[in-house]
C-alpha cells in the first residue's frame, strides 16, 4: 500500500469516526438544565471575590466548567426584565417585546408582567396578578416543552416576579416568587389554582423562621433573600422531581438580592461583599442538591447576569474619575420648556422618561395641533446641548444619527416601535439616573457602557469542556448554545449564535 493511499485511508477513517460521533450525539441529552441569573452581577466580581469563594460554588463552576470572559449585552437599555428575557429567548426587546420593567404598550403604561386577568395563588395580596402574556417570543423552556410534546417540566423561581416569570416562558408549568408583605412564595392562576404541597411547606418554614421575621419585608436588602430563594429552588427541584423523568426538564433560578443591595449600597463595601459570599455558599448548596437529585454529570448549568452596574458616582469623583448624577425629572421640565418656547405648546408633550428613553404624549401633541416630527426634532436638538448628554436621537431616524455604530446598533436592537418610546438618550460615561433606583451611596444601570453591559457567563456540567475564552459573545448567544446542546430548535425570535467552544 502506497504512503499516499494509506494517508488517504486514515483521513477517511478519521472523518467517518467523527461523523459517527456527531451522529451519536443526537438523542443524548442532560436530564436537567438549570439556568441561574445573578441580578446586577459585574463580570469582574468573579475575580474580585475569587480568593474568598469556597470550593463548592463559583469556584466549582469556574474550575470544572467553561467561562466566557467577554460576554456583552448587545442592546439598550440594560435592565432587569430585558436581561432575564434576552437570556432565555436569545433575542432583544426589538423582537421579544419586553422593553423594560415598565414601558408603554400603544400609549398605556404597563409593568412587564402585570396581568389583571389573573389572581394571586398563595396569599390574599395582589402580588400574584402576573403572567408572561406581554412576552412575544418563545424561550428555551417553551422550545423544550414543544420538542417533548409538553412532557418536559419547566419551573421558574425568584424573589422578583419578573425574574421568575419571564425566564420560564409562556408555557411553563410553574413560576414562584416572594410576596414580601406576607413573606411567602406565591404564584398566579395563569399557572395553577393551588400551591403544591412543597411550596406550602416552604412557606410554613418561612413563617417560623426568626431571621426572616426579623427582617420582614426588607428581606430583599439582605443576603438571607438568596438563601430563601435557594431553599425554594431546591424544594421545586425535589417536589417536581425535576431531572427524574424520561425527558429533559428545566429549572430557572434568579437571585435578586444582589440587585437590591447594589442599588442601596453600591458595588463596594461590606454589604455587597456579604451578598456575594453568601450567594457562593447558596450556589454550593444548590449544586449539592443537584448532585443528589440528578447526579453529577447528568445536568447542564449556565450562570450569567441580567446586567451589571456602574460604580457609585461619588466613589468615582473621589478618585478623580468622571461621573455624576443625572436627573431625568429635571431634564423633562427643561425639555417641556424648550418645546413651549420653540413651538408654543400649551400643555405637556412628554408622557414619561424611562430608562433613558423619552415617551411622548402623542394624544396631547395631536390635540394641540403640533407636528410630531417637529416636536421630536426640537427635543433632540435641545438634548444635544444638555449637560452630560453624550448622544440623543429620534428612534425612527437613528440610522442617520451621528453616534458610534456600536451604540446605534444596540439602540436599534432595543427598539420596539410600539413599546420603546420615541427618543433615546445616551449619557456620558460614569453618569446615571439618580434618585429613582439608587441611594446616594448606591448605584444603578441601564446604559451601553462595559460597567453595565459586561456580564459573567459560566457553563458547567453535562458535555461542557473545561476552559475559557476571551472571544466576544453576547447575552443572546446563551439560548442558542443551550438549544444546540439539547438538539432542539432555537426560540422563535432568536438572533444569537451557538458558542462553538461549548457545543463542539
CSV table of C-alpha atoms in Angstrom, one decimal:
chain,number,residue,atom,x,y,z
A,1,UNK,CA,0.0,0.0,0.0
A,2,UNK,CA,1.5,3.4,-1.0
A,3,UNK,CA,2.0,6.1,1.6
A,4,UNK,CA,-0.4,8.4,-0.2
A,5,UNK,CA,-3.1,5.7,-0.2
A,6,UNK,CA,-2.5,4.9,3.5
A,7,UNK,CA,-2.7,8.6,4.4
A,8,UNK,CA,-6.0,8.9,2.5
A,9,UNK,CA,-7.4,5.9,4.2
A,10,UNK,CA,-6.5,7.3,7.6
A,11,UNK,CA,-8.2,10.6,6.8
A,12,UNK,CA,-11.3,8.9,5.6
A,13,UNK,CA,-11.4,6.7,8.7
A,14,UNK,CA,-10.9,9.7,10.9
A,15,UNK,CA,-13.7,11.7,9.2
A,16,UNK,CA,-16.0,8.7,9.4
A,17,UNK,CA,-15.4,8.3,13.1
A,18,UNK,CA,-16.0,12.0,13.6
A,19,UNK,CA,-19.3,11.7,11.7
A,20,UNK,CA,-20.4,8.8,13.7
A,21,UNK,CA,-19.5,10.6,16.9
A,22,UNK,CA,-21.5,13.6,15.8
A,23,UNK,CA,-24.4,11.4,14.8
A,24,UNK,CA,-24.4,9.6,18.1
A,25,UNK,CA,-24.9,12.8,20.0
A,26,UNK,CA,-28.4,13.1,18.7
A,27,UNK,CA,-30.8,11.7,21.3
A,28,UNK,CA,-28.3,12.3,24.1
A,29,UNK,CA,-29.5,14.9,26.5
A,30,UNK,CA,-29.0,16.0,30.0
A,31,UNK,CA,-31.7,15.1,32.5
A,32,UNK,CA,-32.0,18.7,33.6
A,33,UNK,CA,-31.0,22.2,32.5
A,34,UNK,CA,-30.5,24.8,35.3
A,35,UNK,CA,-30.3,28.4,34.3
A,36,UNK,CA,-29.0,30.8,37.0
A,37,UNK,CA,-29.2,34.6,36.7
A,38,UNK,CA,-27.5,36.8,39.3
A,39,UNK,CA,-29.1,40.2,39.2
A,40,UNK,CA,-26.7,43.1,38.7
A,41,UNK,CA,-23.5,40.9,38.8
A,42,UNK,CA,-20.5,42.5,37.2
A,43,UNK,CA,-18.1,40.2,35.3
A,44,UNK,CA,-15.1,41.4,37.4
A,45,UNK,CA,-16.8,40.1,40.6
A,46,UNK,CA,-15.6,36.6,39.6
A,47,UNK,CA,-12.0,37.8,40.1
A,48,UNK,CA,-12.7,40.3,42.9
A,49,UNK,CA,-14.1,37.6,45.2
A,50,UNK,CA,-12.3,34.5,43.8
A,51,UNK,CA,-9.9,34.1,46.7
A,52,UNK,CA,-12.8,34.4,49.2
A,53,UNK,CA,-15.1,32.0,47.5
A,54,UNK,CA,-15.3,28.4,48.8
A,55,UNK,CA,-14.8,25.3,46.7
A,56,UNK,CA,-18.4,24.4,46.2
A,57,UNK,CA,-20.0,27.4,44.4
A,58,UNK,CA,-18.4,29.8,41.9
A,59,UNK,CA,-15.0,28.1,42.1
A,60,UNK,CA,-16.6,24.8,41.2
A,61,UNK,CA,-18.3,26.3,38.2
A,62,UNK,CA,-15.1,28.0,37.1
A,63,UNK,CA,-12.7,25.2,38.0
A,64,UNK,CA,-14.7,22.4,36.3
A,65,UNK,CA,-16.7,24.4,33.7
A,66,UNK,CA,-16.2,26.9,30.9
A,67,UNK,CA,-16.0,30.6,31.3
A,68,UNK,CA,-16.9,33.1,28.5
A,69,UNK,CA,-14.9,36.1,29.8
A,70,UNK,CA,-16.1,38.6,27.2
A,71,UNK,CA,-19.9,38.2,27.3
A,72,UNK,CA,-21.6,41.5,26.4
A,73,UNK,CA,-25.2,42.8,26.4
A,74,UNK,CA,-25.9,43.8,22.8
A,75,UNK,CA,-29.0,46.1,23.2
A,76,UNK,CA,-30.2,49.1,25.2
A,77,UNK,CA,-31.4,49.6,27.9
A,78,UNK,CA,-29.6,47.2,30.2
A,79,UNK,CA,-32.3,46.5,32.9
A,80,UNK,CA,-33.6,43.5,34.8
A,81,UNK,CA,-36.7,42.4,32.8
A,82,UNK,CA,-35.0,42.8,29.5
A,83,UNK,CA,-31.9,40.9,30.6
A,84,UNK,CA,-33.8,37.9,32.0
A,85,UNK,CA,-35.9,37.7,28.9
A,86,UNK,CA,-33.0,38.0,26.5
A,87,UNK,CA,-31.0,35.3,28.2
A,88,UNK,CA,-33.8,32.8,27.7
A,89,UNK,CA,-35.2,33.9,24.3
A,90,UNK,CA,-31.9,34.6,22.6
A,91,UNK,CA,-33.2,37.9,21.3
A,92,UNK,CA,-33.7,41.5,22.2
A,93,UNK,CA,-36.5,43.9,23.0
A,94,UNK,CA,-37.0,44.7,19.3
A,95,UNK,CA,-38.3,41.1,18.9
A,96,UNK,CA,-39.3,39.7,22.3
A,97,UNK,CA,-41.2,42.9,23.3
A,98,UNK,CA,-40.2,43.2,26.9
A,99,UNK,CA,-38.9,46.7,26.7
A,100,UNK,CA,-38.2,47.5,30.3
A,101,UNK,CA,-39.5,46.8,33.8
A,102,UNK,CA,-42.1,49.4,32.9
A,103,UNK,CA,-42.9,50.6,29.4
A,104,UNK,CA,-45.8,51.7,27.3
A,105,UNK,CA,-47.9,49.5,25.0
A,106,UNK,CA,-49.8,51.6,22.5
A,107,UNK,CA,-49.8,54.6,24.8
A,108,UNK,CA,-50.6,52.7,28.0
A,109,UNK,CA,-48.0,52.4,30.8
A,110,UNK,CA,-47.5,48.7,31.6
A,111,UNK,CA,-45.5,46.8,34.1
A,112,UNK,CA,-43.7,44.0,32.2
A,113,UNK,CA,-45.6,41.0,33.8
A,114,UNK,CA,-48.7,42.7,35.1
A,115,UNK,CA,-51.9,40.8,34.3
A,116,UNK,CA,-55.1,41.8,36.0
A,117,UNK,CA,-57.0,38.9,34.4
A,118,UNK,CA,-55.2,36.6,36.9
A,119,UNK,CA,-55.4,36.2,40.7
A,120,UNK,CA,-52.8,35.5,43.3
A,121,UNK,CA,-52.3,31.9,44.5
A,122,UNK,CA,-50.7,31.6,47.9
A,123,UNK,CA,-51.8,34.8,49.6
A,124,UNK,CA,-54.6,37.4,49.7
A,125,UNK,CA,-52.5,40.2,48.2
A,126,UNK,CA,-52.3,41.3,44.6
A,127,UNK,CA,-48.7,40.2,44.2
A,128,UNK,CA,-49.7,37.2,42.1
A,129,UNK,CA,-51.6,39.1,39.4
A,130,UNK,CA,-48.8,38.4,37.0
A,131,UNK,CA,-48.1,36.4,33.8
A,132,UNK,CA,-45.8,36.3,30.8
A,133,UNK,CA,-48.5,37.4,28.4
A,134,UNK,CA,-46.6,40.5,27.3
A,135,UNK,CA,-43.8,38.3,26.1
A,136,UNK,CA,-43.9,38.0,22.3
A,137,UNK,CA,-41.4,35.2,21.7
A,138,UNK,CA,-40.7,31.7,23.0
A,139,UNK,CA,-38.0,30.8,25.5
A,140,UNK,CA,-35.6,27.8,25.8
A,141,UNK,CA,-38.2,26.2,28.1
A,142,UNK,CA,-41.0,26.8,25.6
A,143,UNK,CA,-38.9,25.1,22.9
A,144,UNK,CA,-38.1,22.2,25.2
A,145,UNK,CA,-41.7,21.7,26.1
A,146,UNK,CA,-42.8,21.7,22.4
A,147,UNK,CA,-40.0,19.4,21.5
A,148,UNK,CA,-41.1,16.8,24.0
A,149,UNK,CA,-44.8,17.3,23.4
A,150,UNK,CA,-45.0,19.2,26.7
A,151,UNK,CA,-43.8,16.2,28.8
A,152,UNK,CA,-40.8,18.3,30.0
A,153,UNK,CA,-41.3,20.4,33.1
A,154,UNK,CA,-40.2,24.0,33.3
A,155,UNK,CA,-40.2,25.9,36.6
A,156,UNK,CA,-39.0,29.5,37.5
A,157,UNK,CA,-38.1,30.6,41.0
A,158,UNK,CA,-37.0,34.1,42.2
A,159,UNK,CA,-37.5,36.9,44.7
A,160,UNK,CA,-38.8,39.1,41.9
A,161,UNK,CA,-41.9,38.2,40.0
A,162,UNK,CA,-40.4,39.2,36.6
A,163,UNK,CA,-37.3,37.2,37.3
A,164,UNK,CA,-39.3,34.0,37.8
A,165,UNK,CA,-41.9,34.5,35.1
A,166,UNK,CA,-40.1,35.7,32.1
A,167,UNK,CA,-37.2,33.1,32.1
A,168,UNK,CA,-39.7,30.2,32.4
A,169,UNK,CA,-41.7,31.4,29.4
A,170,UNK,CA,-45.3,31.3,28.3
A,171,UNK,CA,-45.8,27.5,28.5
A,172,UNK,CA,-44.0,27.0,31.9
A,173,UNK,CA,-45.5,24.5,34.4
A,174,UNK,CA,-44.9,27.0,37.3
A,175,UNK,CA,-43.2,30.2,38.4
A,176,UNK,CA,-42.9,31.2,42.1
A,177,UNK,CA,-41.8,34.5,43.6
A,178,UNK,CA,-41.8,36.1,47.0
A,179,UNK,CA,-44.7,38.1,48.4
A,180,UNK,CA,-42.7,40.4,50.7
A,181,UNK,CA,-45.6,41.7,52.6
A,182,UNK,CA,-46.7,38.2,53.6
A,183,UNK,CA,-43.3,36.6,53.5
A,184,UNK,CA,-44.4,33.7,51.4
A,185,UNK,CA,-43.9,32.4,47.9
A,186,UNK,CA,-46.8,32.9,45.6
A,187,UNK,CA,-47.8,32.2,42.0
A,188,UNK,CA,-50.6,33.1,39.6
A,189,UNK,CA,-53.8,31.5,38.4
A,190,UNK,CA,-52.0,31.7,35.0
A,191,UNK,CA,-50.2,28.5,36.1
A,192,UNK,CA,-52.4,26.9,38.8
A,193,UNK,CA,-55.2,27.3,41.3
A,194,UNK,CA,-53.5,26.0,44.4
A,195,UNK,CA,-49.9,25.9,45.6
A,196,UNK,CA,-48.2,22.5,45.5
A,197,UNK,CA,-47.6,20.9,48.9
A,198,UNK,CA,-43.8,21.5,48.7
A,199,UNK,CA,-44.4,25.3,48.3
A,200,UNK,CA,-46.8,25.2,51.3
A,201,UNK,CA,-44.1,23.5,53.3
A,202,UNK,CA,-41.5,26.2,52.3
A,203,UNK,CA,-44.0,28.9,53.3
A,204,UNK,CA,-44.7,27.2,56.6
A,205,UNK,CA,-41.0,27.1,57.4
A,206,UNK,CA,-40.7,30.8,56.4
A,207,UNK,CA,-43.4,31.7,58.9
A,208,UNK,CA,-41.4,30.1,61.7
A,209,UNK,CA,-38.0,31.5,60.6
A,210,UNK,CA,-36.9,34.0,63.2
A,211,UNK,CA,-34.3,35.6,60.9
A,212,UNK,CA,-37.0,36.1,58.2
A,213,UNK,CA,-39.4,37.6,60.7
A,214,UNK,CA,-36.7,39.9,61.9
A,215,UNK,CA,-36.0,41.5,58.5
A,216,UNK,CA,-39.6,41.4,57.4
A,217,UNK,CA,-40.5,43.0,54.0
A,218,UNK,CA,-36.9,44.3,53.8
A,219,UNK,CA,-35.6,40.7,53.1
A,220,UNK,CA,-34.5,41.8,49.6
A,221,UNK,CA,-31.9,44.1,51.2
A,222,UNK,CA,-30.2,41.1,52.9
A,223,UNK,CA,-28.2,38.1,51.8
A,224,UNK,CA,-30.9,36.0,53.5
A,225,UNK,CA,-33.1,36.6,50.5
A,226,UNK,CA,-30.7,34.5,48.4
A,227,UNK,CA,-30.8,31.7,50.9
A,228,UNK,CA,-34.6,31.7,50.9
A,229,UNK,CA,-34.5,31.6,47.1
A,230,UNK,CA,-32.2,28.6,47.2
A,231,UNK,CA,-34.5,26.8,49.6
A,232,UNK,CA,-37.4,27.4,47.2
A,233,UNK,CA,-35.3,26.2,44.2
A,234,UNK,CA,-34.3,23.0,46.0
A,235,UNK,CA,-37.8,22.4,47.1
A,236,UNK,CA,-39.1,22.8,43.5
A,237,UNK,CA,-36.3,20.5,42.3
A,238,UNK,CA,-37.4,17.8,44.6
A,239,UNK,CA,-41.1,18.5,44.7
A,240,UNK,CA,-41.4,18.4,40.9
A,241,UNK,CA,-38.9,15.5,40.6
A,242,UNK,CA,-37.0,17.6,38.0
A,243,UNK,CA,-34.4,15.5,36.2
A,244,UNK,CA,-36.0,12.2,37.2
A,245,UNK,CA,-38.3,11.7,34.2
A,246,UNK,CA,-37.9,10.5,30.6
A,247,UNK,CA,-37.4,13.9,29.1
A,248,UNK,CA,-35.1,16.9,30.0
A,249,UNK,CA,-36.6,19.3,32.5
A,250,UNK,CA,-35.6,22.9,33.2
A,251,UNK,CA,-35.2,25.0,36.4
A,252,UNK,CA,-34.8,28.7,36.1
A,253,UNK,CA,-33.4,30.4,39.2
A,254,UNK,CA,-32.7,34.1,39.6
A,255,UNK,CA,-31.0,35.7,42.6
A,256,UNK,CA,-32.3,39.3,43.1
A,257,UNK,CA,-30.9,40.4,46.4
A,258,UNK,CA,-27.6,41.3,44.7
A,259,UNK,CA,-29.5,43.9,42.7
A,260,UNK,CA,-31.4,45.3,45.6
A,261,UNK,CA,-28.3,45.6,47.7
A,262,UNK,CA,-26.3,47.1,44.9
A,263,UNK,CA,-28.9,49.8,44.3
A,264,UNK,CA,-28.8,50.7,48.0
A,265,UNK,CA,-25.1,50.3,48.8
A,266,UNK,CA,-23.2,50.2,45.6
A,267,UNK,CA,-20.6,47.9,44.1
A,268,UNK,CA,-18.2,48.2,47.0
A,269,UNK,CA,-18.4,47.6,50.7
A,270,UNK,CA,-19.3,45.0,53.4
A,271,UNK,CA,-22.9,44.6,52.4
A,272,UNK,CA,-22.1,43.8,48.8
A,273,UNK,CA,-19.2,41.5,49.9
A,274,UNK,CA,-21.6,39.6,52.2
A,275,UNK,CA,-24.2,39.3,49.4
A,276,UNK,CA,-21.7,37.5,47.1
A,277,UNK,CA,-20.0,35.4,49.7
A,278,UNK,CA,-23.4,34.2,51.0
A,279,UNK,CA,-24.5,33.6,47.4
A,280,UNK,CA,-21.4,31.5,46.8
A,281,UNK,CA,-22.4,29.2,49.7
A,282,UNK,CA,-26.0,29.0,48.5
A,283,UNK,CA,-24.8,28.0,45.0
A,284,UNK,CA,-22.8,25.3,46.7
A,285,UNK,CA,-26.0,24.0,48.4
A,286,UNK,CA,-27.9,24.1,45.1
A,287,UNK,CA,-25.2,22.2,43.3
A,288,UNK,CA,-25.0,19.6,46.0
A,289,UNK,CA,-28.8,19.2,45.8
A,290,UNK,CA,-28.5,18.7,42.0
A,291,UNK,CA,-25.8,16.0,42.5
A,292,UNK,CA,-28.1,14.2,44.9
A,293,UNK,CA,-31.3,14.6,42.9
A,294,UNK,CA,-30.0,14.2,39.3
A,295,UNK,CA,-26.4,13.0,39.6
A,296,UNK,CA,-23.2,14.9,38.8
A,297,UNK,CA,-22.6,15.0,35.1
A,298,UNK,CA,-26.3,14.5,34.3
A,299,UNK,CA,-27.3,18.1,34.4
A,300,UNK,CA,-26.3,21.2,32.5
A,301,UNK,CA,-25.9,24.6,34.3
A,302,UNK,CA,-25.3,28.1,33.0
A,303,UNK,CA,-24.8,31.1,35.2
A,304,UNK,CA,-25.0,34.7,34.0
A,305,UNK,CA,-26.4,38.1,34.9
A,306,UNK,CA,-29.2,40.2,33.5
A,307,UNK,CA,-27.0,43.3,33.6
A,308,UNK,CA,-24.1,44.7,35.7
A,309,UNK,CA,-23.7,48.1,37.4
A,310,UNK,CA,-21.8,51.4,37.5
A,311,UNK,CA,-19.6,52.3,40.4
A,312,UNK,CA,-21.2,54.9,42.7
A,313,UNK,CA,-20.5,58.3,41.1
A,314,UNK,CA,-19.2,59.8,44.4
A,315,UNK,CA,-16.7,56.9,44.5
A,316,UNK,CA,-15.6,57.8,41.0
A,317,UNK,CA,-15.3,61.5,41.7
A,318,UNK,CA,-13.4,60.9,45.0
A,319,UNK,CA,-10.8,59.0,43.0
A,320,UNK,CA,-10.5,61.8,40.3
A,321,UNK,CA,-12.6,60.0,37.7
A,322,UNK,CA,-15.5,61.2,35.6
A,323,UNK,CA,-19.0,60.5,36.9
A,324,UNK,CA,-22.1,62.2,38.3
A,325,UNK,CA,-25.8,62.1,38.8
A,326,UNK,CA,-28.3,62.6,36.0
A,327,UNK,CA,-31.8,63.7,36.8
A,328,UNK,CA,-34.4,62.8,34.2
A,329,UNK,CA,-37.2,64.6,36.0
A,330,UNK,CA,-35.4,67.9,35.9
A,331,UNK,CA,-34.5,67.3,32.3
A,332,UNK,CA,-38.1,66.6,31.5
A,333,UNK,CA,-39.1,70.0,32.8
A,334,UNK,CA,-36.4,71.7,30.7
A,335,UNK,CA,-37.5,69.7,27.6
A,336,UNK,CA,-41.1,70.8,28.1
A,337,UNK,CA,-39.9,74.4,28.4
A,338,UNK,CA,-37.9,74.1,25.2
A,339,UNK,CA,-40.9,72.9,23.2
A,340,UNK,CA,-43.0,75.6,24.8
A,341,UNK,CA,-40.5,78.3,23.7
A,342,UNK,CA,-40.0,76.9,20.2
A,343,UNK,CA,-43.4,75.6,19.3
A,344,UNK,CA,-45.7,77.5,21.7
A,345,UNK,CA,-47.1,74.3,23.2
A,346,UNK,CA,-49.7,75.0,26.0
A,347,UNK,CA,-49.6,71.5,27.5
A,348,UNK,CA,-47.2,68.8,28.2
A,349,UNK,CA,-45.9,66.8,25.3
A,350,UNK,CA,-43.9,64.2,27.3
A,351,UNK,CA,-45.7,61.2,28.9
A,352,UNK,CA,-42.6,59.8,30.6
A,353,UNK,CA,-38.9,59.2,30.6
A,354,UNK,CA,-37.9,55.6,31.4
A,355,UNK,CA,-34.5,54.0,31.2
A,356,UNK,CA,-33.0,56.9,29.1
A,357,UNK,CA,-35.9,56.8,26.7
A,358,UNK,CA,-38.5,59.6,26.1
A,359,UNK,CA,-42.1,58.5,25.6
A,360,UNK,CA,-44.0,61.4,24.0
A,361,UNK,CA,-47.7,62.1,24.7
A,362,UNK,CA,-49.0,61.6,21.1
A,363,UNK,CA,-52.6,62.4,22.0
A,364,UNK,CA,-51.6,65.7,23.6
A,365,UNK,CA,-49.4,66.6,20.6
A,366,UNK,CA,-52.2,65.8,18.2
A,367,UNK,CA,-54.8,67.8,20.2
A,368,UNK,CA,-52.5,70.8,20.3
A,369,UNK,CA,-52.1,70.7,16.5
A,370,UNK,CA,-48.4,70.2,16.8
A,371,UNK,CA,-46.3,68.4,14.2
A,372,UNK,CA,-45.0,65.2,15.8
A,373,UNK,CA,-41.8,65.2,13.8
A,374,UNK,CA,-41.0,68.8,14.5
A,375,UNK,CA,-41.6,68.2,18.3
A,376,UNK,CA,-39.1,65.3,18.1
A,377,UNK,CA,-36.6,67.4,16.2
A,378,UNK,CA,-36.9,70.2,18.7
A,379,UNK,CA,-36.3,67.9,21.6
A,380,UNK,CA,-33.4,66.1,20.0
A,381,UNK,CA,-31.7,69.5,19.3
A,382,UNK,CA,-32.2,70.5,22.9
A,383,UNK,CA,-30.9,67.3,24.3
A,384,UNK,CA,-27.7,67.5,22.3
A,385,UNK,CA,-26.9,70.7,24.1
A,386,UNK,CA,-27.9,69.4,27.5
A,387,UNK,CA,-25.2,68.8,30.1
A,388,UNK,CA,-23.8,65.3,30.4
A,389,UNK,CA,-25.9,64.0,27.5
A,390,UNK,CA,-23.5,62.3,25.0
A,391,UNK,CA,-25.9,61.5,22.2
A,392,UNK,CA,-29.6,61.8,21.6
A,393,UNK,CA,-31.7,60.6,18.7
A,394,UNK,CA,-35.2,60.0,17.3
A,395,UNK,CA,-35.6,56.2,17.2
A,396,UNK,CA,-37.2,56.5,13.7
A,397,UNK,CA,-34.2,58.4,12.4
A,398,UNK,CA,-31.5,56.7,14.4
A,399,UNK,CA,-29.9,55.0,11.3
A,400,UNK,CA,-28.8,58.5,10.3
A,401,UNK,CA,-27.9,59.7,13.8
A,402,UNK,CA,-24.4,61.0,14.5
A,403,UNK,CA,-23.3,58.4,17.1
A,404,UNK,CA,-20.8,55.5,17.2
A,405,UNK,CA,-22.1,52.4,15.2
A,406,UNK,CA,-21.9,50.2,18.3
A,407,UNK,CA,-24.2,52.4,20.3
A,408,UNK,CA,-26.6,52.9,17.3
A,409,UNK,CA,-26.8,49.1,16.8
A,410,UNK,CA,-27.5,48.4,20.5
A,411,UNK,CA,-30.2,51.1,20.5
A,412,UNK,CA,-31.8,49.6,17.4
A,413,UNK,CA,-31.7,46.1,18.9
A,414,UNK,CA,-33.6,47.5,21.9
A,415,UNK,CA,-36.2,49.4,19.9
A,416,UNK,CA,-39.8,48.0,19.5
A,417,UNK,CA,-41.9,50.6,17.6
A,418,UNK,CA,-45.0,50.3,19.8
A,419,UNK,CA,-43.2,49.8,23.2
A,420,UNK,CA,-39.9,51.6,23.4
A,421,UNK,CA,-40.9,55.3,23.2
A,422,UNK,CA,-39.7,58.0,20.7
A,423,UNK,CA,-36.3,59.3,21.7
A,424,UNK,CA,-33.2,57.7,23.2
A,425,UNK,CA,-30.6,59.5,25.4
A,426,UNK,CA,-27.1,58.3,25.9
A,427,UNK,CA,-25.3,60.0,28.9
A,428,UNK,CA,-21.6,60.5,29.4
A,429,UNK,CA,-19.6,57.6,31.0
A,430,UNK,CA,-19.9,57.5,34.7
A,431,UNK,CA,-23.2,59.3,34.8
A,432,UNK,CA,-26.5,57.6,35.6
A,433,UNK,CA,-30.1,58.2,36.7
A,434,UNK,CA,-30.0,59.3,40.3
A,435,UNK,CA,-32.7,59.0,43.0
A,436,UNK,CA,-35.1,56.8,41.2
A,437,UNK,CA,-33.5,53.4,41.8
A,438,UNK,CA,-30.4,54.2,43.8
A,439,UNK,CA,-29.5,55.8,47.1
A,440,UNK,CA,-26.7,58.4,47.5
A,441,UNK,CA,-24.2,55.6,48.2
A,442,UNK,CA,-25.8,53.1,45.9
A,443,UNK,CA,-25.7,52.6,42.1
A,444,UNK,CA,-27.8,51.7,39.1
A,445,UNK,CA,-27.5,50.5,35.5
A,446,UNK,CA,-29.1,50.9,32.1
A,447,UNK,CA,-26.6,52.2,29.6
A,448,UNK,CA,-24.3,50.6,27.0
A,449,UNK,CA,-21.0,51.0,28.9
A,450,UNK,CA,-18.9,48.0,29.9
A,451,UNK,CA,-19.8,48.6,33.6
A,452,UNK,CA,-23.5,47.9,32.7
A,453,UNK,CA,-23.1,45.5,29.8
A,454,UNK,CA,-20.1,43.2,30.6
A,455,UNK,CA,-21.5,40.2,32.4
A,456,UNK,CA,-20.3,36.8,33.6
A,457,UNK,CA,-21.2,33.6,31.6
A,458,UNK,CA,-20.3,30.2,33.0
A,459,UNK,CA,-21.3,26.8,31.7
A,460,UNK,CA,-20.9,23.7,33.8
A,461,UNK,CA,-21.9,20.0,33.8
A,462,UNK,CA,-23.2,17.8,31.0
A,463,UNK,CA,-20.9,17.7,27.9
A,464,UNK,CA,-19.3,21.0,29.0
A,465,UNK,CA,-15.5,21.1,28.4
A,466,UNK,CA,-13.2,22.8,30.9
A,467,UNK,CA,-11.7,26.1,29.7
A,468,UNK,CA,-12.2,29.7,29.0
A,469,UNK,CA,-12.4,32.1,26.0
A,470,UNK,CA,-12.0,35.9,25.6
A,471,UNK,CA,-13.8,35.9,22.3
A,472,UNK,CA,-16.7,38.3,22.3
A,473,UNK,CA,-20.1,36.6,22.8
A,474,UNK,CA,-23.4,38.1,23.6
A,475,UNK,CA,-26.2,37.5,26.1
A,476,UNK,CA,-28.4,36.4,23.2
A,477,UNK,CA,-26.0,33.6,22.4
A,478,UNK,CA,-26.9,31.7,25.6
A,479,UNK,CA,-30.3,30.4,24.4
A,480,UNK,CA,-28.8,29.3,21.0
A,481,UNK,CA,-26.0,27.4,22.8
A,482,UNK,CA,-28.3,25.6,25.2
A,483,UNK,CA,-30.7,24.7,22.4
A,484,UNK,CA,-27.8,23.4,20.3
A,485,UNK,CA,-26.7,21.2,23.1
A,486,UNK,CA,-30.2,19.8,23.5
A,487,UNK,CA,-30.7,19.4,19.8
A,488,UNK,CA,-33.9,21.4,19.9
A,489,UNK,CA,-35.0,24.3,17.8
A,490,UNK,CA,-33.9,27.8,18.9
A,491,UNK,CA,-36.6,30.2,20.4
A,492,UNK,CA,-38.7,31.6,17.5
A,493,UNK,CA,-37.1,35.1,17.6
A,494,UNK,CA,-33.6,34.0,18.5
A,495,UNK,CA,-30.8,36.2,16.9
A,496,UNK,CA,-28.0,34.6,18.9
A,497,UNK,CA,-25.4,32.2,17.7
A,498,UNK,CA,-24.3,29.0,19.5
A,499,UNK,CA,-21.0,29.3,21.3
A,500,UNK,CA,-19.0,26.7,19.4
A,501,UNK,CA,-16.4,26.3,22.2
A,502,UNK,CA,-19.2,24.8,24.2
A,503,UNK,CA,-21.1,22.9,21.5
A,504,UNK,CA,-18.3,21.3,19.5
